[in-house]
mmCIF file of C-alpha atoms in Angstrom:
data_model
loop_
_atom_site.group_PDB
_atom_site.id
_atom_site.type_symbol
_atom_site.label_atom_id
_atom_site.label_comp_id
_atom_site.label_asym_id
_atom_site.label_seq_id
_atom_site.Cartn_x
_atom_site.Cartn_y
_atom_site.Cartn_z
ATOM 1 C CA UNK A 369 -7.730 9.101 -30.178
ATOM 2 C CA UNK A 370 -3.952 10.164 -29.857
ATOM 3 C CA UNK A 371 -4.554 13.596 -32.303
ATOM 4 C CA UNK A 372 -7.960 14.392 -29.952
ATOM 5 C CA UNK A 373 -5.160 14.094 -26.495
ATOM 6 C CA UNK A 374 -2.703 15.936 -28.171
ATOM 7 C CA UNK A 375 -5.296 18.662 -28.699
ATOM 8 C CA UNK A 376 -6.206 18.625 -24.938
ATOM 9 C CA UNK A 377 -2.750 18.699 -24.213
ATOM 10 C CA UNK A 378 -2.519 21.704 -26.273
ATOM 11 C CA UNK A 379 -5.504 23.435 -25.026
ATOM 12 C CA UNK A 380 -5.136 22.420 -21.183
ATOM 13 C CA UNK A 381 -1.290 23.180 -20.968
ATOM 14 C CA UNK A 382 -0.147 26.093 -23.389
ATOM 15 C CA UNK A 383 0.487 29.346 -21.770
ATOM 16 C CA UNK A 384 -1.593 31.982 -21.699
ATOM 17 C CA UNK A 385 -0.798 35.235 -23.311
ATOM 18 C CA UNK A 386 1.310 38.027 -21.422
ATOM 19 C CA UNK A 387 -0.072 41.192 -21.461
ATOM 20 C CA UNK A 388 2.781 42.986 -23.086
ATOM 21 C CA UNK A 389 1.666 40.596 -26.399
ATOM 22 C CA UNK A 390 -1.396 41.143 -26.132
ATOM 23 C CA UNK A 391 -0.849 44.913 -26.897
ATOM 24 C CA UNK A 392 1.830 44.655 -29.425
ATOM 25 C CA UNK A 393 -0.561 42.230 -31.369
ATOM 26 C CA UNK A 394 -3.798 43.368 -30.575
ATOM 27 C CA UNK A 395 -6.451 41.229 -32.271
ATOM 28 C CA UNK A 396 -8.495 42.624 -35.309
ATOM 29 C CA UNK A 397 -11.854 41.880 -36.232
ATOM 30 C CA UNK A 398 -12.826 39.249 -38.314
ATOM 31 C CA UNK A 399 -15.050 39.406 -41.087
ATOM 32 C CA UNK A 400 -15.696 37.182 -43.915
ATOM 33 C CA UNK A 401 -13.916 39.312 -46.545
ATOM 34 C CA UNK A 402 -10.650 39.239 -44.547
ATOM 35 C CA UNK A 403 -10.632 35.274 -44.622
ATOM 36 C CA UNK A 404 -11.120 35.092 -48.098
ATOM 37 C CA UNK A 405 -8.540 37.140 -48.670
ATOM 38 C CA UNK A 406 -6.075 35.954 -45.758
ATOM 39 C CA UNK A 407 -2.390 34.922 -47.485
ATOM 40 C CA UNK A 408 -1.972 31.167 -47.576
ATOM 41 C CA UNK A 409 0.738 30.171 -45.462
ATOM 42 C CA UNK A 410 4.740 30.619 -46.598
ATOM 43 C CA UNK A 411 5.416 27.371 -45.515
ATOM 44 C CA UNK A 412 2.515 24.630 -46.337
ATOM 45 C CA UNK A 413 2.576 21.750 -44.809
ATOM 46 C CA UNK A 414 3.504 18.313 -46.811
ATOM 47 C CA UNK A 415 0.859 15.952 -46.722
ATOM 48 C CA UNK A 416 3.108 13.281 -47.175
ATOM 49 C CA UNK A 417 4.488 14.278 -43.479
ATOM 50 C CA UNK A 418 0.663 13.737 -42.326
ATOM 51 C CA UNK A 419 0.674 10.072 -43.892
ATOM 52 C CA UNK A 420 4.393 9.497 -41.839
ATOM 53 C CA UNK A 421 4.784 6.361 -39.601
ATOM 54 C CA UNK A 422 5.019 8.893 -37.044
ATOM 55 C CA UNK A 423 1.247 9.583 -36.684
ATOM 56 C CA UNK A 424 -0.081 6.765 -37.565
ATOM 57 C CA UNK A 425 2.315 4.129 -34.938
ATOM 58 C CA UNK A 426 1.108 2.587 -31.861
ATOM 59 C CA UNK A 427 4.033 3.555 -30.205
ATOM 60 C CA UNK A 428 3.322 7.311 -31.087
ATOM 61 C CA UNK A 429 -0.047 6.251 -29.247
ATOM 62 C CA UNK A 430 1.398 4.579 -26.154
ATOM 63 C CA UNK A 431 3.804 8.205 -26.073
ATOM 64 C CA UNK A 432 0.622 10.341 -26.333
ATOM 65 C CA UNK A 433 -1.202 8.752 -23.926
ATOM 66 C CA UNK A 434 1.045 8.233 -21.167
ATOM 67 C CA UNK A 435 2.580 11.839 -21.277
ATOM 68 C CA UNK A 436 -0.796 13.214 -20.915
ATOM 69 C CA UNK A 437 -2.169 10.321 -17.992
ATOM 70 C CA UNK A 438 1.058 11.403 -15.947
ATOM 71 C CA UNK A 439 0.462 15.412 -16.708
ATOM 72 C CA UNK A 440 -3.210 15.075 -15.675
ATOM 73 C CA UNK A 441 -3.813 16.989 -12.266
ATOM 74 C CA UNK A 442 -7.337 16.508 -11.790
ATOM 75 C CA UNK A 443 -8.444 14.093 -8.961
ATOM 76 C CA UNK A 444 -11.581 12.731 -10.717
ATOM 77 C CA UNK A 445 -9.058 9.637 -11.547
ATOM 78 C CA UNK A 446 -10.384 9.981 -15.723
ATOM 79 C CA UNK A 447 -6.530 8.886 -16.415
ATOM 80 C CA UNK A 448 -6.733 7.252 -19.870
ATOM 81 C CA UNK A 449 -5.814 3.692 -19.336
ATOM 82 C CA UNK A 450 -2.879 2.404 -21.461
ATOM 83 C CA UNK A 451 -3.320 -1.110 -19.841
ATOM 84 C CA UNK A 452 -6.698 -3.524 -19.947
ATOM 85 C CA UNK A 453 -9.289 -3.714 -17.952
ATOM 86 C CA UNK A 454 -8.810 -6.864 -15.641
ATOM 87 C CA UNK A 455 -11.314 -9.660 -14.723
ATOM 88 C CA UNK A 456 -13.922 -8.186 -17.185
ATOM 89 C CA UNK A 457 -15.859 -11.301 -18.902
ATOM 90 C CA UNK A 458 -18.058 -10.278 -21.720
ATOM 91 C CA UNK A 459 -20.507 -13.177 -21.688
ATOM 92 C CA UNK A 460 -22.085 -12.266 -24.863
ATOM 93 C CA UNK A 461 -18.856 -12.347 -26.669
ATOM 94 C CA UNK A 462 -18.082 -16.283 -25.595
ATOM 95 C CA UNK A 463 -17.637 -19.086 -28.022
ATOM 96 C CA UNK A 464 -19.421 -22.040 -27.184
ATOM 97 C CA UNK A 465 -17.126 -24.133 -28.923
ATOM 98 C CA UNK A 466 -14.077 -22.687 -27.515
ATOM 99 C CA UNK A 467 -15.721 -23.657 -23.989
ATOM 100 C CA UNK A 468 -16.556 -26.936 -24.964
ATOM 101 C CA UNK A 469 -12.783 -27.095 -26.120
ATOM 102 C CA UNK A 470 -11.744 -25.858 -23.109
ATOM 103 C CA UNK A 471 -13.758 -28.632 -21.212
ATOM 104 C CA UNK A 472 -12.751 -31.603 -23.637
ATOM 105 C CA UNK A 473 -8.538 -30.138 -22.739
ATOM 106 C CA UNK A 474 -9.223 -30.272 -19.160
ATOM 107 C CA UNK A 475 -10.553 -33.263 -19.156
ATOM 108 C CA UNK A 476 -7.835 -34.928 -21.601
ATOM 109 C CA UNK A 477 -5.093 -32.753 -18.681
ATOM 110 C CA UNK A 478 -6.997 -34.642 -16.004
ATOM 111 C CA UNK A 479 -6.717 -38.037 -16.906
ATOM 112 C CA UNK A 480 -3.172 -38.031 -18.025
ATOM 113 C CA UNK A 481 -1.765 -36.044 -14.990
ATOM 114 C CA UNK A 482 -3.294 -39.101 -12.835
ATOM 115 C CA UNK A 483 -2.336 -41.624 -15.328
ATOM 116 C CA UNK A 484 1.003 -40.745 -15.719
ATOM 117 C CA UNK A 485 1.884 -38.852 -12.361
ATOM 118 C CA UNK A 486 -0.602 -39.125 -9.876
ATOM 119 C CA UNK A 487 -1.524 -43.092 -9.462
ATOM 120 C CA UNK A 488 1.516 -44.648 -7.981
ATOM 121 C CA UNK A 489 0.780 -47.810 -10.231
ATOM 122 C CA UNK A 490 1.388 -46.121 -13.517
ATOM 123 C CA UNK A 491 2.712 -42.989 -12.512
ATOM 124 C CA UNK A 492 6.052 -41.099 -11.601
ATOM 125 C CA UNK A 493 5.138 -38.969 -8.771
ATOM 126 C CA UNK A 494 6.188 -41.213 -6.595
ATOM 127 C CA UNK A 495 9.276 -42.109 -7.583
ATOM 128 C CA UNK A 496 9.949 -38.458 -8.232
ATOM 129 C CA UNK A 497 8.865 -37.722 -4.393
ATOM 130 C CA UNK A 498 11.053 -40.641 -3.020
ATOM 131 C CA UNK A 499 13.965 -39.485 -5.272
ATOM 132 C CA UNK A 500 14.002 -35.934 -3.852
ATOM 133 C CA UNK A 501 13.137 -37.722 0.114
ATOM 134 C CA UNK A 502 16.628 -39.398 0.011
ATOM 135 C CA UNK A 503 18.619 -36.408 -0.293
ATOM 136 C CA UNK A 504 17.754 -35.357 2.895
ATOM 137 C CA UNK A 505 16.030 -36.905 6.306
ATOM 138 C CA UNK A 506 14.289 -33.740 7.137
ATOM 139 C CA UNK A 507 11.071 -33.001 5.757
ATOM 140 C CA UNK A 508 12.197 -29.281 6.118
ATOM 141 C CA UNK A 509 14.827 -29.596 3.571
ATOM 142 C CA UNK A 510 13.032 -31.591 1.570
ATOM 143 C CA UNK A 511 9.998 -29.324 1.100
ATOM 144 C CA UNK A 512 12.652 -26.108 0.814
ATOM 145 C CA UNK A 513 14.080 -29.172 -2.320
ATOM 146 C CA UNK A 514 10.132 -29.314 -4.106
ATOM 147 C CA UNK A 515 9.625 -25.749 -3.539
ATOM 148 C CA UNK A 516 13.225 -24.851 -5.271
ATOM 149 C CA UNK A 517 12.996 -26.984 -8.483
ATOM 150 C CA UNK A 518 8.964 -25.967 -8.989
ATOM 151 C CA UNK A 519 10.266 -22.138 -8.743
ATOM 152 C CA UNK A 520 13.353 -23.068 -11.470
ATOM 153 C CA UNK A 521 11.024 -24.592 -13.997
ATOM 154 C CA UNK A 522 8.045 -22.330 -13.760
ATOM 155 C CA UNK A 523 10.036 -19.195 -13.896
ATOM 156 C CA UNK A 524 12.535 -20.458 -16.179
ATOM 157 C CA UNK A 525 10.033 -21.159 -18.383
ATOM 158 C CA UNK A 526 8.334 -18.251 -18.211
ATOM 159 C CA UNK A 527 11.875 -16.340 -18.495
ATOM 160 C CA UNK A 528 12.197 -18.097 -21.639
ATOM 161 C CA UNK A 529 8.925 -17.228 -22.869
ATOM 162 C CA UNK A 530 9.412 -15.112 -25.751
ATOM 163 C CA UNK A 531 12.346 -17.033 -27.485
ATOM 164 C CA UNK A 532 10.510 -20.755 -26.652
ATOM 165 C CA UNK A 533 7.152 -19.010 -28.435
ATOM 166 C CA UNK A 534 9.204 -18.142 -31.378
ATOM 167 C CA UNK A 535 10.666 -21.317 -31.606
ATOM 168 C CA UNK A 536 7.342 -23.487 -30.834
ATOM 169 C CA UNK A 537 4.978 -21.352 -31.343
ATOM 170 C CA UNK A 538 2.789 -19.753 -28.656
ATOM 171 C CA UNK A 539 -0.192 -22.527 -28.049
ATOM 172 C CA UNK A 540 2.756 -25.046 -28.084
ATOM 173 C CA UNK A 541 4.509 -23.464 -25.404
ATOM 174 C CA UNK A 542 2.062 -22.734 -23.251
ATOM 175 C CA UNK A 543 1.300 -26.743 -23.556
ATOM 176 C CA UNK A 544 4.957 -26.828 -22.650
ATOM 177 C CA UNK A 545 4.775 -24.817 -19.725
ATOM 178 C CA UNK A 546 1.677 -26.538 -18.130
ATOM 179 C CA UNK A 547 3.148 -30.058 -19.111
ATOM 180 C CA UNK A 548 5.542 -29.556 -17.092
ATOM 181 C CA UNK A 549 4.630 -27.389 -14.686
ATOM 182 C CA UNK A 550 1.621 -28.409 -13.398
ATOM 183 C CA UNK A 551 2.660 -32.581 -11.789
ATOM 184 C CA UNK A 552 5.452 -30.058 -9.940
ATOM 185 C CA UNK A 553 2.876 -27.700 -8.521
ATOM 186 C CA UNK A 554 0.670 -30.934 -7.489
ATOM 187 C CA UNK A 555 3.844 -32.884 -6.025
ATOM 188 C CA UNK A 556 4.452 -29.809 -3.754
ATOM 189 C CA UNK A 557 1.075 -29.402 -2.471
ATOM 190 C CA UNK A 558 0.539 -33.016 -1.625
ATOM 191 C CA UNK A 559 3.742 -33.426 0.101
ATOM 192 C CA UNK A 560 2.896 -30.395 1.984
ATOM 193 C CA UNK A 561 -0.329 -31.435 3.100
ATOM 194 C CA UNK A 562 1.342 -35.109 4.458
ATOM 195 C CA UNK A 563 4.209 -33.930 6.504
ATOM 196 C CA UNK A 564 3.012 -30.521 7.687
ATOM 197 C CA UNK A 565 2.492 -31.806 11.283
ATOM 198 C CA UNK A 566 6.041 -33.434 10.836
ATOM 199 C CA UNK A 567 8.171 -30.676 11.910
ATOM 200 C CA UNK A 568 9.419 -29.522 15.414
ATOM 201 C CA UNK A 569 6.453 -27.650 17.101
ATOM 202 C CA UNK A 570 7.722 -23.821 17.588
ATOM 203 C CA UNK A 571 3.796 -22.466 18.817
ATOM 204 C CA UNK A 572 0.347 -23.425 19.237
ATOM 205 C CA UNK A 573 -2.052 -21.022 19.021
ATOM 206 C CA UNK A 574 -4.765 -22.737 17.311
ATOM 207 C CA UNK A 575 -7.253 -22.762 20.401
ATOM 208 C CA UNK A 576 -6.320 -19.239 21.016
ATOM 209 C CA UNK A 577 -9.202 -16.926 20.717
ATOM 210 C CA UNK A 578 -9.806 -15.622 17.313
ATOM 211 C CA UNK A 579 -7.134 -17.504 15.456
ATOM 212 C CA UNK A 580 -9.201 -19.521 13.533
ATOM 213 C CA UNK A 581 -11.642 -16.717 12.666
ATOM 214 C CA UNK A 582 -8.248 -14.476 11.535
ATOM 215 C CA UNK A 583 -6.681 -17.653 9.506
ATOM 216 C CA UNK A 584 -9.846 -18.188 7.679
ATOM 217 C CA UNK A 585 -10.545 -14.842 6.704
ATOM 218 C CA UNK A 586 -7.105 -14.358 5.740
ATOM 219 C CA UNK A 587 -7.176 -17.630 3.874
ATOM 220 C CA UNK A 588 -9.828 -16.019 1.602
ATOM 221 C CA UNK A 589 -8.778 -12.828 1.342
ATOM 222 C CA UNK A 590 -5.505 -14.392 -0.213
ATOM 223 C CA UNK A 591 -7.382 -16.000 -2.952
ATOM 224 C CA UNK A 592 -9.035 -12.295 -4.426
ATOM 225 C CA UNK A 593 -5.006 -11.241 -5.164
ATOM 226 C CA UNK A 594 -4.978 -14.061 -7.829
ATOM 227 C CA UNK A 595 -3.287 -12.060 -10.839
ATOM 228 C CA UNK A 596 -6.026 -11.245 -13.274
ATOM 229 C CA UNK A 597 -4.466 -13.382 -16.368
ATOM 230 C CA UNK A 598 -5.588 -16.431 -14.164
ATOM 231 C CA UNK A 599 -9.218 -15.663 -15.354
ATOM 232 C CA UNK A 600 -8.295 -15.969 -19.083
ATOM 233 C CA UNK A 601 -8.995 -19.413 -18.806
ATOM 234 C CA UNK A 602 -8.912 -20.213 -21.888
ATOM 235 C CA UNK A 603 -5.858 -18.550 -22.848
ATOM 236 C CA UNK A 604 -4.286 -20.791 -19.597
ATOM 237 C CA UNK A 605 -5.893 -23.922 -22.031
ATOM 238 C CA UNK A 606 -4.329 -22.447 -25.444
ATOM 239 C CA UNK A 607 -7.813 -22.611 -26.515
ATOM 240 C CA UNK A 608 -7.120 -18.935 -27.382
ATOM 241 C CA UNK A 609 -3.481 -17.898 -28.230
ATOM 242 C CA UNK A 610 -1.709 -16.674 -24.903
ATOM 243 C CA UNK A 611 -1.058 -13.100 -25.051
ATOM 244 C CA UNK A 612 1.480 -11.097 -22.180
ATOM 245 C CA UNK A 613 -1.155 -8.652 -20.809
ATOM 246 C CA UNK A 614 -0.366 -5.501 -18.882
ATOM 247 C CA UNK A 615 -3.736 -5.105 -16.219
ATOM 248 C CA UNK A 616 -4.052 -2.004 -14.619
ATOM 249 C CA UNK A 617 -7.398 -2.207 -13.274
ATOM 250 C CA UNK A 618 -9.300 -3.919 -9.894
ATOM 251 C CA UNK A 619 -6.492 -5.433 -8.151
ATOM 252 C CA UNK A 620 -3.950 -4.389 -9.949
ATOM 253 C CA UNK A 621 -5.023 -0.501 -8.448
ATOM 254 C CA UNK A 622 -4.290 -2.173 -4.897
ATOM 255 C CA UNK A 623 -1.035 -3.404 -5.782
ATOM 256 C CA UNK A 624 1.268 -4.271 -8.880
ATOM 257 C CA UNK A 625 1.955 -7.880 -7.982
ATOM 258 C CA UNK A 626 -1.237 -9.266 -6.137
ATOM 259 C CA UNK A 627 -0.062 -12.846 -6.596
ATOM 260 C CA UNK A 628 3.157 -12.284 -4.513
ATOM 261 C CA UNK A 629 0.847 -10.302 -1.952
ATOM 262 C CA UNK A 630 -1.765 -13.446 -2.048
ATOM 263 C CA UNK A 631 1.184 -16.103 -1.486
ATOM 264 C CA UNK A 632 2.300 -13.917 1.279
ATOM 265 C CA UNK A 633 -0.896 -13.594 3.102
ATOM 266 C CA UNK A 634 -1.637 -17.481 2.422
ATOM 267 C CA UNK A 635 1.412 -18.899 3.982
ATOM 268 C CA UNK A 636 1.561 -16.070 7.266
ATOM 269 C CA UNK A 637 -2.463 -17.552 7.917
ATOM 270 C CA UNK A 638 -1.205 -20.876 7.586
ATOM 271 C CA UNK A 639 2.140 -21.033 9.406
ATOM 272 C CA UNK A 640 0.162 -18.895 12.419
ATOM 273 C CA UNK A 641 -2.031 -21.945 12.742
ATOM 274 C CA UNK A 642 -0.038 -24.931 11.963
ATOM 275 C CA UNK A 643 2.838 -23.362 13.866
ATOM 276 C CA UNK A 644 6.234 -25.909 13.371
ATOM 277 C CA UNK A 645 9.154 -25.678 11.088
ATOM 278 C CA UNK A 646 7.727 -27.341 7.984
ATOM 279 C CA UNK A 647 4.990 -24.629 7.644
ATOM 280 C CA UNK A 648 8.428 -21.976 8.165
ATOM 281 C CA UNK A 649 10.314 -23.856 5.307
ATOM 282 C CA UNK A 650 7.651 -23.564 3.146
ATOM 283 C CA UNK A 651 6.632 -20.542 3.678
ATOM 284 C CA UNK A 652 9.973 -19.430 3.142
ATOM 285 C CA UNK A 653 10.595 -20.969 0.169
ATOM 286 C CA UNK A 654 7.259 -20.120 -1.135
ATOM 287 C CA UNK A 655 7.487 -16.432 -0.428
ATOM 288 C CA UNK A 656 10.692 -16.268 -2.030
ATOM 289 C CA UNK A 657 9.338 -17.537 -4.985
ATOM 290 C CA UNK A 658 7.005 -14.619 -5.475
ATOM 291 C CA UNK A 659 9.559 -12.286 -4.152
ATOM 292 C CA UNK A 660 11.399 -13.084 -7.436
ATOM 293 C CA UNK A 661 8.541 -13.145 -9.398
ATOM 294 C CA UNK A 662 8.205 -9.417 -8.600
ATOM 295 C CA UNK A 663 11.650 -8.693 -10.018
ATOM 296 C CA UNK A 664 11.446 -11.060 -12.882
ATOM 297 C CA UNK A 665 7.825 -10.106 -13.990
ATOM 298 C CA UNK A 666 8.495 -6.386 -13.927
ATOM 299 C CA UNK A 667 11.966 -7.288 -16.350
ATOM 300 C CA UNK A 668 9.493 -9.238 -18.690
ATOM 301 C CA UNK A 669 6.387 -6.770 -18.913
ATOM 302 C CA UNK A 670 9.243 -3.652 -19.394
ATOM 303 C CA UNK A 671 10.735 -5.904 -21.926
ATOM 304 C CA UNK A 672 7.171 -6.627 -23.953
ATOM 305 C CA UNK A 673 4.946 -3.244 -23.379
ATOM 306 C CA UNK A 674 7.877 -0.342 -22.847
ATOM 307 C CA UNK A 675 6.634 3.095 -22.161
ATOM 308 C CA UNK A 676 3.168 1.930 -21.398
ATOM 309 C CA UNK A 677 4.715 -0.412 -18.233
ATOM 310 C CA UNK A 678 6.105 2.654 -17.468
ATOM 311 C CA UNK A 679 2.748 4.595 -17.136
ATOM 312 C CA UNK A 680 1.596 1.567 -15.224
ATOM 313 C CA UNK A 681 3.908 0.994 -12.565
ATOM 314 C CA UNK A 682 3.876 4.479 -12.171
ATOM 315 C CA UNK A 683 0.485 4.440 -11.128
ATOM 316 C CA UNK A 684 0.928 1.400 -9.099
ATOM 317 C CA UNK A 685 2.846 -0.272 -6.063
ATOM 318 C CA UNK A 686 4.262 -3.553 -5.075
ATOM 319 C CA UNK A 687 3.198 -3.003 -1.894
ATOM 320 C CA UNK A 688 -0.493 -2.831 -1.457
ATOM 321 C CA UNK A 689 -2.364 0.378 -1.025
ATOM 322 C CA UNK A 690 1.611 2.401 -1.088
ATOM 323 C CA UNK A 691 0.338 4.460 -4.692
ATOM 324 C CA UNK A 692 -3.480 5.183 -3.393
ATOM 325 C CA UNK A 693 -2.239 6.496 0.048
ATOM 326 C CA UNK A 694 0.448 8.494 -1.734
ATOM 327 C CA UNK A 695 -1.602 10.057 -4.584
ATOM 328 C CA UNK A 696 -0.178 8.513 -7.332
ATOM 329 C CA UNK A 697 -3.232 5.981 -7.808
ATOM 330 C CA UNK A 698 -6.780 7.820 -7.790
ATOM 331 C CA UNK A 699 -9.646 5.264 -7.513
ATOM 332 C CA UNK A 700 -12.472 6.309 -9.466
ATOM 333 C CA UNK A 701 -15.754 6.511 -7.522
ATOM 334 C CA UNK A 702 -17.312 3.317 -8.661
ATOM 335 C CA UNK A 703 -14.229 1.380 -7.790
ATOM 336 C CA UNK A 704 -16.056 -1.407 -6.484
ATOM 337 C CA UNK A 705 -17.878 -2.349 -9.723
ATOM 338 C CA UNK A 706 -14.623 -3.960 -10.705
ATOM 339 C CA UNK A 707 -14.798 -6.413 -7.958
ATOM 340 C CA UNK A 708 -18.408 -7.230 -9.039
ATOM 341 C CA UNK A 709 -17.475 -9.742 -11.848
ATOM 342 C CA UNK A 710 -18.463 -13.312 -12.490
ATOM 343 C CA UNK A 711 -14.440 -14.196 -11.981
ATOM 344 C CA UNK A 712 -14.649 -12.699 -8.522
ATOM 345 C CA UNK A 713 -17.836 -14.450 -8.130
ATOM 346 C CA UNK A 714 -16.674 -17.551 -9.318
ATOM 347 C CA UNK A 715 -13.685 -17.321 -6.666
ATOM 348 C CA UNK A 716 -15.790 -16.845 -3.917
ATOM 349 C CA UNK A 717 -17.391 -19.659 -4.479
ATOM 350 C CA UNK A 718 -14.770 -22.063 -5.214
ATOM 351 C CA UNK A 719 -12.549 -20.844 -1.904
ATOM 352 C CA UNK A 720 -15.552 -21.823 0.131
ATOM 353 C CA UNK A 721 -15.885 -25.290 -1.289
ATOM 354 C CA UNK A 722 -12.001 -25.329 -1.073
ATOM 355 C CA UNK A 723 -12.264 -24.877 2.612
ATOM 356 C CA UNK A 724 -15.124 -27.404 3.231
ATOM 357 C CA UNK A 725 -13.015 -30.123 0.780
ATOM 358 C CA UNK A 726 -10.273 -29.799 3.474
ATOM 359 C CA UNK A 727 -10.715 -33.056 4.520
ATOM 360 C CA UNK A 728 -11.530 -34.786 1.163
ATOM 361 C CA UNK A 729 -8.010 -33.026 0.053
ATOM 362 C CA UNK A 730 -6.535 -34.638 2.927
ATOM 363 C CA UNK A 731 -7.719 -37.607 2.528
ATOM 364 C CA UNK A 732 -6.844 -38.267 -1.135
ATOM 365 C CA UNK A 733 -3.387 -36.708 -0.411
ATOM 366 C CA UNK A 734 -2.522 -39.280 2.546
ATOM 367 C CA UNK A 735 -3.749 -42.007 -0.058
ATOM 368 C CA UNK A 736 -0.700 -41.546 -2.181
ATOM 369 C CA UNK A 737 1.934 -41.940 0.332
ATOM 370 C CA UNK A 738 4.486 -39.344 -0.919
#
């Protein structure tokens, strides 16, 4: 693959001869005689040279491939990826068992996130909730409190990734990371969803016309800028070893970070219609989050892929649409077939059963009493 690029390179870019050369070495006709007889070259070249590291490296390949992506001219968009194709799901290449491992974990997940975090009888959610409450009287703080030590652990951790993998292994960390994680994420959300009517009324526009038919499409369009390595479910599960993967197609052509551009449409939709300071404070906190995801998740895929995240973020934005309206991103013509996928499927489905649970989510959450 790299030697057949280099030989495009070659072909497409060398210069063509002036025409003072072409008469000082005019060309002479060929015949077979001549070829037998041609000299062999003063200078042969060492196969031992051809068996170098040099040709044979990935990193060579990564080189190749991004010098001739960024030289390429052409506005057919036939750019050699040096990232993966996101959201594709091969179903003929599925393990069953690695499913039915992946259902037996999330089960197992289930049980002892309630057991030991969710039911106040046996669990520490509570107590972890009223422990943060008595800081502060107002709810605003205290969500800004949940928001702030979710955003510590989940980045720190995944900071830390590479030397915690090292040290534990990758499956092992990625337990790690969801241990912990994970009863955060779920104390946030529920504590959200109890005192979001708490806070001091700033608007109400929630019998205005059209706000509810502009929250809930914005509401699901949030949910289609999920990053991509959410599908690799059972990577997320450890069923498979986690890998650090650099996408470059489907979303990821709209914009670099989709999950900070998801967040970001999520909380506007929702602060627009709940309107009061609690819905501010977290969306605040929430989009500030993100905001340092972009930062920190650029440092880390840099750090891991090199020259190829280079190639990629040339070709991208953070903000959406910024590298297709400036020419840097050319979407090939059937750009919509990478939409068409059973994880965007499955998303549309499960953000319109999200939105009619509303008030089984509620319910369950006011149970609790956090």
């Amino acid at each position: 693959m790299a030697t057949c690029l280099v030989v495009a390179n070659f072909l497409l870019y060398s210069p063509r001869p002036t025409k003072s050369s072409a008469q000082k070495h005019p060309l002479q006709p060929i015949s077979s005689r001549s070829m037998l007889q041609s000299p062999k070259p003063k200078n042969p070249i060492n196969p031992a040279f051809l068996e170098a590291p040099f040709f044979h490296s990935d990193s060579c390949r990564i080189r190749i491939v991004a010098r001739s992506s960024l030289r390429e001219t052409d506005a057919s968009s036939d750019e050699p990826l040096v990232g993966e194709d996101s959201a594709a799901f091969d179903l003929g290449t599925q393990n069953i068992v690695s499913w039915v491992y992946f259902t037996v974990i999330l089960g197992v997940v289930l049980y002892v996130l309630d057991v030991a975090w969710i039911d106040n009888s046996t669990g520490f959610g509570k107590a972890f909730i009223d422990a943060v409450s008595t800081i502060s009287d107002s709810h605003e703080i205290v969500m800004l409190i949940l928001i702030l030590i979710f955003a510590t652990v989940h980045s720190g951790l995944a900071s830390f990734r590479d030397m915690g993998e090292k040290l534990l292994g990758k499956r092992a960390y990625r337990v790690l990371f969801a241990g912990v994680s994970l009863p955060l994420v779920v104390s946030t959300v529920v504590y959200f969803i109890n005192h979001r009517y708490d806070g001091v009324q700033l608007w109400q526009l929630q019998n205005a016309l059209g706000v509810h038919q502009f929250v809930w499409l914005s509401n699901f369009i949030s949910f289609f800028f999920l990053y991509p390595s959410t599908f690799n479910l059972l990577e997320v599960a450890a069923v498979d070893k986690p890998k650090m993967h650099l996408w470059e197609t489907g979303i990821m052509r709209i914009t670099r970070h989709p999950q900070m551009v998801g967040q970001v449409i999520w909380c506007l939709a929702h602060t627009i219609w709940i309107g009061n300071s609690v819905a501010v404070a977290a969306s605040i906190g929430l989009i500030g989050h993100h905001l340092f995801g972009v930062w920190n998740g650029d440092k880390r895929l840099a750090m891991q892929h090199g020259e190829a995240f280079e190639v990629v973020k040339k070709r991208t934005s953070i903000i959406p649409f910024a590298a297709i309206l400036d020419g840097r991103q050319k979407l090939p013509k059937d750009y919509y077939k990478e939409f068409i996928r059973l994880p965007y499927l499955t998303i549309t489905a499960l953000t319109l059963g999200v939105y009619f649970l509303h008030p089984v989510m509620q319910s369950a959450s006011f149970r609790l009493h956090w």
